[in-house]
PDB file of C-alpha atoms in Angstrom:
ATOM      1  CA  UNK A   1      84.773  88.253 102.953  1.00 65.00           C
ATOM      2  CA  UNK A   2      87.238  85.716 104.289  1.00 92.00           C
ATOM      3  CA  UNK A   3      90.587  86.302 102.605  1.00 95.00           C
ATOM      4  CA  UNK A   4      94.083  84.878 102.937  1.00 96.00           C
ATOM      5  CA  UNK A   5      97.464  85.986 101.625  1.00 97.00           C
ATOM      6  CA  UNK A   6      99.321  83.303  99.681  1.00 96.00           C
ATOM      7  CA  UNK A   7     102.489  82.847  97.734  1.00 96.00           C
ATOM      8  CA  UNK A   8     101.370  82.642  94.085  1.00 97.00           C
ATOM      9  CA  UNK A   9     100.353  79.189  92.895  1.00 97.00           C
ATOM     10  CA  UNK A  10      99.653  78.023  89.345  1.00 97.00           C
ATOM     11  CA  UNK A  11      96.029  77.196  90.172  1.00 97.00           C
ATOM     12  CA  UNK A  12      95.346  80.920  90.751  1.00 98.00           C
ATOM     13  CA  UNK A  13      96.911  82.256  87.533  1.00 97.00           C
ATOM     14  CA  UNK A  14      93.617  82.409  85.615  1.00 97.00           C
ATOM     15  CA  UNK A  15      91.810  84.310  88.377  1.00 97.00           C
ATOM     16  CA  UNK A  16      94.862  86.608  88.753  1.00 97.00           C
ATOM     17  CA  UNK A  17      94.639  87.363  85.016  1.00 97.00           C
ATOM     18  CA  UNK A  18      90.890  87.983  85.261  1.00 97.00           C
ATOM     19  CA  UNK A  19      91.433  90.304  88.236  1.00 96.00           C
ATOM     20  CA  UNK A  20      94.144  92.156  86.328  1.00 95.00           C
ATOM     21  CA  UNK A  21      91.704  92.548  83.436  1.00 95.00           C
ATOM     22  CA  UNK A  22      88.959  93.955  85.657  1.00 94.00           C
ATOM     23  CA  UNK A  23      91.320  96.519  87.164  1.00 94.00           C
ATOM     24  CA  UNK A  24      92.721  97.453  83.737  1.00 93.00           C
ATOM     25  CA  UNK A  25      89.146  98.016  82.523  1.00 92.00           C
ATOM     26  CA  UNK A  26      88.593 100.616  85.242  1.00 89.00           C
ATOM     27  CA  UNK A  27      91.100 102.782  83.380  1.00 83.00           C
ATOM     28  CA  UNK A  28      92.250 104.596  86.519  1.00 83.00           C
ATOM     29  CA  UNK A  29      94.869 102.629  88.379  1.00 81.00           C
ATOM     30  CA  UNK A  30      97.154 100.765  85.982  1.00 81.00           C
ATOM     31  CA  UNK A  31      99.108 101.924  82.951  1.00 78.00           C
ATOM     32  CA  UNK A  32      97.583  99.028  80.998  1.00 79.00           C
ATOM     33  CA  UNK A  33      94.167  99.346  79.385  1.00 82.00           C
ATOM     34  CA  UNK A  34      93.868  95.567  79.122  1.00 87.00           C
ATOM     35  CA  UNK A  35      95.799  92.654  80.572  1.00 89.00           C
ATOM     36  CA  UNK A  36      98.663  91.005  78.775  1.00 92.00           C
ATOM     37  CA  UNK A  37      97.597  87.979  76.724  1.00 95.00           C
ATOM     38  CA  UNK A  38      96.844  84.967  78.909  1.00 97.00           C
ATOM     39  CA  UNK A  39      99.842  82.927  77.688  1.00 96.00           C
ATOM     40  CA  UNK A  40     102.197  85.831  78.462  1.00 96.00           C
ATOM     41  CA  UNK A  41     100.645  86.134  81.921  1.00 96.00           C
ATOM     42  CA  UNK A  42     101.114  82.406  82.552  1.00 97.00           C
ATOM     43  CA  UNK A  43     104.800  82.701  81.603  1.00 97.00           C
ATOM     44  CA  UNK A  44     105.276  85.732  83.852  1.00 96.00           C
ATOM     45  CA  UNK A  45     103.585  84.087  86.834  1.00 96.00           C
ATOM     46  CA  UNK A  46     105.478  80.803  86.365  1.00 97.00           C
ATOM     47  CA  UNK A  47     108.705  82.824  86.464  1.00 96.00           C
ATOM     48  CA  UNK A  48     107.572  84.500  89.693  1.00 96.00           C
ATOM     49  CA  UNK A  49     106.728  81.109  91.187  1.00 97.00           C
ATOM     50  CA  UNK A  50     109.869  79.297  89.973  1.00 97.00           C
ATOM     51  CA  UNK A  51     112.299  82.089  90.872  1.00 95.00           C
ATOM     52  CA  UNK A  52     110.567  82.879  94.169  1.00 95.00           C
ATOM     53  CA  UNK A  53     110.212  86.541  93.228  1.00 96.00           C
ATOM     54  CA  UNK A  54     108.571  88.499  96.066  1.00 97.00           C
ATOM     55  CA  UNK A  55     104.856  88.282  95.368  1.00 97.00           C
ATOM     56  CA  UNK A  56     101.619  87.675  97.215  1.00 98.00           C
ATOM     57  CA  UNK A  57      98.148  86.783  95.998  1.00 98.00           C
ATOM     58  CA  UNK A  58      95.054  87.781  97.949  1.00 98.00           C
ATOM     59  CA  UNK A  59      92.642  84.853  97.840  1.00 98.00           C
ATOM     60  CA  UNK A  60      88.934  85.065  98.622  1.00 97.00           C
ATOM     61  CA  UNK A  61      88.476  81.699 100.311  1.00 96.00           C
ATOM     62  CA  UNK A  62      84.717  81.572  99.689  1.00 95.00           C
ATOM     63  CA  UNK A  63      85.270  81.150  95.950  1.00 94.00           C
ATOM     64  CA  UNK A  64      88.999  80.226  95.950  1.00 96.00           C
ATOM     65  CA  UNK A  65      89.778  83.154  93.648  1.00 97.00           C
ATOM     66  CA  UNK A  66      92.647  85.631  93.438  1.00 98.00           C
ATOM     67  CA  UNK A  67      91.127  89.069  94.056  1.00 97.00           C
ATOM     68  CA  UNK A  68      94.377  91.012  94.395  1.00 97.00           C
ATOM     69  CA  UNK A  69      98.119  90.788  94.177  1.00 97.00           C
ATOM     70  CA  UNK A  70     101.369  92.573  94.852  1.00 97.00           C
ATOM     71  CA  UNK A  71     104.745  91.743  93.340  1.00 97.00           C
ATOM     72  CA  UNK A  72     108.189  93.314  93.190  1.00 97.00           C
ATOM     73  CA  UNK A  73     110.204  92.183  90.189  1.00 96.00           C
ATOM     74  CA  UNK A  74     113.869  93.156  90.121  1.00 94.00           C
ATOM     75  CA  UNK A  75     116.173  93.436  87.111  1.00 90.00           C
ATOM     76  CA  UNK A  76     119.304  93.896  89.218  1.00 93.00           C
ATOM     77  CA  UNK A  77     118.533  91.940  92.410  1.00 90.00           C
ATOM     78  CA  UNK A  78     118.587  95.134  94.473  1.00 95.00           C
ATOM     79  CA  UNK A  79     115.582  97.244  93.415  1.00 96.00           C
ATOM     80  CA  UNK A  80     112.099  95.759  93.080  1.00 96.00           C
ATOM     81  CA  UNK A  81     109.554  97.376  90.778  1.00 97.00           C
ATOM     82  CA  UNK A  82     106.240  97.154  92.582  1.00 96.00           C
ATOM     83  CA  UNK A  83     102.963  96.254  90.954  1.00 94.00           C
ATOM     84  CA  UNK A  84      99.695  95.678  92.759  1.00 95.00           C
ATOM     85  CA  UNK A  85      95.958  95.704  92.440  1.00 95.00           C
ATOM     86  CA  UNK A  86      92.860  94.791  94.414  1.00 96.00           C
ATOM     87  CA  UNK A  87      89.341  94.358  93.047  1.00 95.00           C
ATOM     88  CA  UNK A  88      86.935  97.178  93.872  1.00 94.00           C
ATOM     89  CA  UNK A  89      84.691  95.299  96.379  1.00 94.00           C
ATOM     90  CA  UNK A  90      87.746  94.485  98.502  1.00 95.00           C
ATOM     91  CA  UNK A  91      89.215  97.992  98.680  1.00 92.00           C
ATOM     92  CA  UNK A  92      89.115 100.211 101.773  1.00 91.00           C
ATOM     93  CA  UNK A  93      89.284  97.183 104.096  1.00 93.00           C
ATOM     94  CA  UNK A  94      92.961  97.301 105.106  1.00 93.00           C
ATOM     95  CA  UNK A  95      93.949  94.604 102.614  1.00 95.00           C
ATOM     96  CA  UNK A  96      96.339  96.877 100.703  1.00 94.00           C
ATOM     97  CA  UNK A  97      98.319  97.754 103.818  1.00 95.00           C
ATOM     98  CA  UNK A  98      98.708  94.095 104.828  1.00 95.00           C
ATOM     99  CA  UNK A  99      99.561  93.137 101.265  1.00 95.00           C
ATOM    100  CA  UNK A 100     102.286  95.774 100.990  1.00 95.00           C
ATOM    101  CA  UNK A 101     103.761  94.802 104.348  1.00 95.00           C
ATOM    102  CA  UNK A 102     103.911  91.149 103.262  1.00 96.00           C
ATOM    103  CA  UNK A 103     105.708  91.999 100.024  1.00 96.00           C
ATOM    104  CA  UNK A 104     108.075  94.444 101.756  1.00 95.00           C
ATOM    105  CA  UNK A 105     109.065  91.631 104.127  1.00 95.00           C
ATOM    106  CA  UNK A 106     109.650  89.219 101.232  1.00 96.00           C
ATOM    107  CA  UNK A 107     111.710  91.833  99.390  1.00 96.00           C
ATOM    108  CA  UNK A 108     113.939  92.354 102.422  1.00 95.00           C
ATOM    109  CA  UNK A 109     114.384  88.584 102.818  1.00 94.00           C
ATOM    110  CA  UNK A 110     115.371  88.375  99.129  1.00 94.00           C
ATOM    111  CA  UNK A 111     118.099  90.962  99.663  1.00 95.00           C
ATOM    112  CA  UNK A 112     116.424  93.867  97.907  1.00 96.00           C
ATOM    113  CA  UNK A 113     117.693  97.249  99.034  1.00 97.00           C
ATOM    114  CA  UNK A 114     114.861  99.321  97.609  1.00 97.00           C
ATOM    115  CA  UNK A 115     111.348  99.125  96.181  1.00 97.00           C
ATOM    116  CA  UNK A 116     110.091 101.596  93.571  1.00 97.00           C
ATOM    117  CA  UNK A 117     106.744 102.222  91.931  1.00 96.00           C
ATOM    118  CA  UNK A 118     104.926 104.668  89.709  1.00 95.00           C
ATOM    119  CA  UNK A 119     101.496 105.932  90.663  1.00 94.00           C
ATOM    120  CA  UNK A 120      99.078 108.237  88.865  1.00 91.00           C
ATOM    121  CA  UNK A 121      98.904 111.632  90.582  1.00 94.00           C
ATOM    122  CA  UNK A 122      95.126 111.312  90.480  1.00 91.00           C
ATOM    123  CA  UNK A 123      95.228 108.086  92.545  1.00 91.00           C
ATOM    124  CA  UNK A 124      95.092 109.796  95.938  1.00 91.00           C
ATOM    125  CA  UNK A 125      94.003 106.624  97.764  1.00 90.00           C
ATOM    126  CA  UNK A 126      97.055 104.682  96.541  1.00 91.00           C
ATOM    127  CA  UNK A 127      99.439 107.564  97.271  1.00 94.00           C
ATOM    128  CA  UNK A 128      98.125 107.672 100.837  1.00 94.00           C
ATOM    129  CA  UNK A 129      98.579 103.899 101.187  1.00 94.00           C
ATOM    130  CA  UNK A 130     102.140 104.036  99.894  1.00 95.00           C
ATOM    131  CA  UNK A 131     103.068 106.959 102.144  1.00 96.00           C
ATOM    132  CA  UNK A 132     101.467 105.222 105.128  1.00 94.00           C
ATOM    133  CA  UNK A 133     103.672 102.182 104.501  1.00 94.00           C
ATOM    134  CA  UNK A 134     106.898 104.188 104.233  1.00 95.00           C
ATOM    135  CA  UNK A 135     107.203 105.115 100.559  1.00 97.00           C
ATOM    136  CA  UNK A 136     108.311 108.637  99.656  1.00 97.00           C
ATOM    137  CA  UNK A 137     107.943 110.603  96.432  1.00 96.00           C
ATOM    138  CA  UNK A 138     111.277 110.684  94.644  1.00 96.00           C
ATOM    139  CA  UNK A 139     110.370 112.007  91.201  1.00 94.00           C
ATOM    140  CA  UNK A 140     107.426 113.184  89.164  1.00 93.00           C
ATOM    141  CA  UNK A 141     106.381 113.870  85.641  1.00 93.00           C
ATOM    142  CA  UNK A 142     103.212 115.382  84.240  1.00 94.00           C
ATOM    143  CA  UNK A 143     100.917 112.530  85.293  1.00 92.00           C
ATOM    144  CA  UNK A 144     102.775 110.298  87.766  1.00 93.00           C
ATOM    145  CA  UNK A 145     104.871 110.196  90.881  1.00 94.00           C
ATOM    146  CA  UNK A 146     107.747 107.800  91.333  1.00 96.00           C
ATOM    147  CA  UNK A 147     107.803 106.603  94.922  1.00 96.00           C
ATOM    148  CA  UNK A 148     110.410 104.507  96.658  1.00 97.00           C
ATOM    149  CA  UNK A 149     111.129 102.736  99.896  1.00 96.00           C
ATOM    150  CA  UNK A 150     114.623 102.136 101.248  1.00 96.00           C
ATOM    151  CA  UNK A 151     114.823  98.659 102.798  1.00 94.00           C
ATOM    152  CA  UNK A 152     118.367  99.051 104.178  1.00 84.00           C
ATOM    153  CA  UNK A 153     117.237 100.968 107.256  1.00 64.00           C
TER     154      UNK A 153
END
């Protein structure tokens, strides 16, 4: 599976949305049970592209399709809220680690001081990935952990 990491481009928005939908349908990893409507997704991704928000698409070059993503949207310019997903056939291949490292680097270059995320307590694989890349648990509720990474170090 030849893959590359790319800054999001408009031509990949549809396959990003389809990938988001497939991961939502698994019902295990995202808070959403289905993707946002396509037009909302297009608006969100155009904002990411236009405002150069830290984000990376994982592209399978054999079919020129987005098969994963990671983004860190910030409301205050200092703390990015991380979102990511990778299609099932591409998991457990080291892609998540490389993807997180790429977005962490972009966040630091954009002046972010911190990255935060929420993860289901049942998602042991993701928790391990986040801890391996420097995130620490900072809060929890019944079903989720909040994890964060300080970029000022």
